[in-house]
């Protein structure tokens, strides 16, 4: 993987692609990754660890080996927006291990908005420890395993998303990981399951406005990637 240092922007030119490898944002701050195309990565497409103030925006990712966009190891203040992921299983992991709570509690505060999960498998995101984690105005189209999982005491707010043909939109716990909390509100469900919620989530520490849920599919498919 290619290391990205602090105070750097990685911007893709029209028609360019990063094929067969990914970007590693490690021990860095003030990083932007934007307008990139990632294909066939052999580890993660984008890995963020021990890093803060990272913006991952308007990227297109498909057909990789492991995580498309993974955030872990006490990273904080990360925004993942307007990305399209397709032909891939493991989309977005937040917190890599149940055993890493000592580092991760009080961190892993991430916002996911206006992303297009296009027939992907799981981890949209799968969250450990982070609270609050804000998942809003994303389009889940034909997700085959599950949408959002809140585990290991995480607190996730899932709001104003559009779930279509996604039978398991969100739930508590995943695999061997114990449950977190999850609050869901104002989501649009089209041929999708009801989801599982429980508990409360810390207040979102910024002002924002949600797009109308019924319009999210057209907005996101028209602008993501």
PDB file of N, CA and C in Angstrom, residues 185-221:
ATOM      1  N   UNK A 185     -33.923   6.458  12.290  1.00  0.00           N
ATOM      2  CA  UNK A 185     -35.069   7.348  12.118  1.00  0.00           C
ATOM      3  C   UNK A 185     -35.127   7.870  10.690  1.00  0.00           C
ATOM      4  N   UNK A 186     -36.356   7.968  10.213  1.00  0.00           N
ATOM      5  CA  UNK A 186     -36.652   8.600   8.911  1.00  0.00           C
ATOM      6  C   UNK A 186     -35.956   7.915   7.740  1.00  0.00           C
ATOM      7  N   UNK A 187     -35.825   6.592   7.796  1.00  0.00           N
ATOM      8  CA  UNK A 187     -35.250   5.858   6.675  1.00  0.00           C
ATOM      9  C   UNK A 187     -36.339   5.407   5.718  1.00  0.00           C
ATOM     10  N   UNK A 188     -36.018   5.401   4.423  1.00  0.00           N
ATOM     11  CA  UNK A 188     -36.939   4.930   3.385  1.00  0.00           C
ATOM     12  C   UNK A 188     -36.662   3.469   3.116  1.00  0.00           C
ATOM     13  N   UNK A 189     -37.688   2.627   3.265  1.00  0.00           N
ATOM     14  CA  UNK A 189     -37.540   1.194   3.062  1.00  0.00           C
ATOM     15  C   UNK A 189     -38.343   0.761   1.841  1.00  0.00           C
ATOM     16  N   UNK A 190     -37.673   0.166   0.863  1.00  0.00           N
ATOM     17  CA  UNK A 190     -38.330  -0.342  -0.336  1.00  0.00           C
ATOM     18  C   UNK A 190     -37.944  -1.811  -0.483  1.00  0.00           C
ATOM     19  N   UNK A 191     -38.906  -2.698  -0.325  1.00  0.00           N
ATOM     20  CA  UNK A 191     -38.649  -4.139  -0.396  1.00  0.00           C
ATOM     21  C   UNK A 191     -37.469  -4.535   0.489  1.00  0.00           C
ATOM     22  N   UNK A 192     -37.448  -4.005   1.710  1.00  0.00           N
ATOM     23  CA  UNK A 192     -36.351  -4.231   2.642  1.00  0.00           C
ATOM     24  C   UNK A 192     -36.902  -4.611   4.007  1.00  0.00           C
ATOM     25  N   UNK A 193     -36.029  -5.172   4.855  1.00  0.00           N
ATOM     26  CA  UNK A 193     -36.435  -5.562   6.190  1.00  0.00           C
ATOM     27  C   UNK A 193     -36.608  -4.378   7.110  1.00  0.00           C
ATOM     28  N   UNK A 194     -37.052  -4.687   8.338  1.00  0.00           N
ATOM     29  CA  UNK A 194     -37.344  -3.631   9.306  1.00  0.00           C
ATOM     30  C   UNK A 194     -36.097  -3.160  10.048  1.00  0.00           C
ATOM     31  N   UNK A 195     -35.112  -4.016  10.223  1.00  0.00           N
ATOM     32  CA  UNK A 195     -33.913  -3.646  10.963  1.00  0.00           C
ATOM     33  C   UNK A 195     -34.092  -3.812  12.459  1.00  0.00           C
ATOM     34  N   UNK A 196     -32.974  -3.820  13.174  1.00  0.00           N
ATOM     35  CA  UNK A 196     -32.959  -3.982  14.628  1.00  0.00           C
ATOM     36  C   UNK A 196     -32.318  -2.765  15.265  1.00  0.00           C
ATOM     37  N   UNK A 197     -32.971  -2.197  16.269  1.00  0.00           N
ATOM     38  CA  UNK A 197     -32.453  -1.029  16.968  1.00  0.00           C
ATOM     39  C   UNK A 197     -32.423  -1.305  18.462  1.00  0.00           C
ATOM     40  N   UNK A 198     -31.776  -0.398  19.206  1.00  0.00           N
ATOM     41  CA  UNK A 198     -31.765  -0.526  20.652  1.00  0.00           C
ATOM     42  C   UNK A 198     -30.799   0.448  21.283  1.00  0.00           C
ATOM     43  N   UNK A 199     -31.189   1.001  22.441  1.00  0.00           N
ATOM     44  CA  UNK A 199     -30.325   1.904  23.183  1.00  0.00           C
ATOM     45  C   UNK A 199     -30.328   3.313  22.637  1.00  0.00           C
ATOM     46  N   UNK A 200     -29.394   4.113  23.118  1.00  0.00           N
ATOM     47  CA  UNK A 200     -29.269   5.510  22.722  1.00  0.00           C
ATOM     48  C   UNK A 200     -27.886   5.768  22.161  1.00  0.00           C
ATOM     49  N   UNK A 201     -27.757   6.909  21.499  1.00  0.00           N
ATOM     50  CA  UNK A 201     -26.509   7.290  20.840  1.00  0.00           C
ATOM     51  C   UNK A 201     -26.144   8.703  21.289  1.00  0.00           C
ATOM     52  N   UNK A 202     -24.853   8.978  21.444  1.00  0.00           N
ATOM     53  CA  UNK A 202     -24.408  10.320  21.823  1.00  0.00           C
ATOM     54  C   UNK A 202     -24.846  11.351  20.788  1.00  0.00           C
ATOM     55  N   UNK A 203     -24.970  12.583  21.215  1.00  0.00           N
ATOM     56  CA  UNK A 203     -25.425  13.660  20.328  1.00  0.00           C
ATOM     57  C   UNK A 203     -24.431  13.891  19.200  1.00  0.00           C
ATOM     58  N   UNK A 204     -24.963  14.172  18.014  1.00  0.00           N
ATOM     59  CA  UNK A 204     -24.110  14.518  16.877  1.00  0.00           C
ATOM     60  C   UNK A 204     -23.543  15.918  17.127  1.00  0.00           C
ATOM     61  N   UNK A 205     -22.228  16.101  17.061  1.00  0.00           N
ATOM     62  CA  UNK A 205     -21.610  17.358  17.516  1.00  0.00           C
ATOM     63  C   UNK A 205     -21.493  18.431  16.444  1.00  0.00           C
ATOM     64  N   UNK A 206     -22.361  18.387  15.424  1.00  0.00           N
ATOM     65  CA  UNK A 206     -22.312  19.409  14.381  1.00  0.00           C
ATOM     66  C   UNK A 206     -23.726  19.606  13.855  1.00  0.00           C
ATOM     67  N   UNK A 207     -23.946  20.724  13.191  1.00  0.00           N
ATOM     68  CA  UNK A 207     -25.246  20.963  12.571  1.00  0.00           C
ATOM     69  C   UNK A 207     -25.251  20.381  11.163  1.00  0.00           C
ATOM     70  N   UNK A 208     -26.408  19.919  10.726  1.00  0.00           N
ATOM     71  CA  UNK A 208     -26.525  19.317   9.401  1.00  0.00           C
ATOM     72  C   UNK A 208     -27.998  19.297   9.032  1.00  0.00           C
ATOM     73  N   UNK A 209     -28.259  19.061   7.764  1.00  0.00           N
ATOM     74  CA  UNK A 209     -29.638  18.870   7.321  1.00  0.00           C
ATOM     75  C   UNK A 209     -29.674  17.643   6.419  1.00  0.00           C
ATOM     76  N   UNK A 210     -30.694  16.812   6.598  1.00  0.00           N
ATOM     77  CA  UNK A 210     -30.844  15.604   5.803  1.00  0.00           C
ATOM     78  C   UNK A 210     -31.638  15.901   4.535  1.00  0.00           C
ATOM     79  N   UNK A 211     -31.253  15.262   3.440  1.00  0.00           N
ATOM     80  CA  UNK A 211     -32.106  15.248   2.262  1.00  0.00           C
ATOM     81  C   UNK A 211     -33.357  14.427   2.567  1.00  0.00           C
ATOM     82  N   UNK A 212     -34.433  14.723   1.867  1.00  0.00           N
ATOM     83  CA  UNK A 212     -35.663  13.959   2.017  1.00  0.00           C
ATOM     84  C   UNK A 212     -35.395  12.501   1.683  1.00  0.00           C
ATOM     85  N   UNK A 213     -35.708  11.566   2.590  1.00  0.00           N
ATOM     86  CA  UNK A 213     -35.346  10.156   2.364  1.00  0.00           C
ATOM     87  C   UNK A 213     -35.831   9.595   1.037  1.00  0.00           C
ATOM     88  N   UNK A 214     -37.040   9.943   0.606  1.00  0.00           N
ATOM     89  CA  UNK A 214     -37.561   9.395  -0.649  1.00  0.00           C
ATOM     90  C   UNK A 214     -36.779   9.859  -1.864  1.00  0.00           C
ATOM     91  N   UNK A 215     -35.995  10.927  -1.709  1.00  0.00           N
ATOM     92  CA  UNK A 215     -35.217  11.470  -2.822  1.00  0.00           C
ATOM     93  C   UNK A 215     -33.757  11.038  -2.797  1.00  0.00           C
ATOM     94  N   UNK A 216     -33.361  10.315  -1.763  1.00  0.00           N
ATOM     95  CA  UNK A 216     -31.951   9.980  -1.580  1.00  0.00           C
ATOM     96  C   UNK A 216     -31.419   9.098  -2.712  1.00  0.00           C
ATOM     97  N   UNK A 217     -32.203   8.135  -3.178  1.00  0.00           N
ATOM     98  CA  UNK A 217     -31.721   7.261  -4.253  1.00  0.00           C
ATOM     99  C   UNK A 217     -31.307   8.082  -5.468  1.00  0.00           C
ATOM    100  N   UNK A 218     -32.166   8.970  -5.908  1.00  0.00           N
ATOM    101  CA  UNK A 218     -31.843   9.749  -7.116  1.00  0.00           C
ATOM    102  C   UNK A 218     -30.707  10.722  -6.871  1.00  0.00           C
ATOM    103  N   UNK A 219     -30.659  11.306  -5.678  1.00  0.00           N
ATOM    104  CA  UNK A 219     -29.580  12.246  -5.366  1.00  0.00           C
ATOM    105  C   UNK A 219     -28.233  11.533  -5.339  1.00  0.00           C
ATOM    106  N   UNK A 220     -28.173  10.401  -4.665  1.00  0.00           N
ATOM    107  CA  UNK A 220     -26.896   9.698  -4.499  1.00  0.00           C
ATOM    108  C   UNK A 220     -26.441   9.065  -5.813  1.00  0.00           C
ATOM    109  N   UNK A 221     -27.337   8.406  -6.524  1.00  0.00           N
ATOM    110  CA  UNK A 221     -26.917   7.778  -7.792  1.00  0.00           C
ATOM    111  C   UNK A 221     -26.525   8.832  -8.824  1.00  0.00           C
TER     112      UNK A 221
END
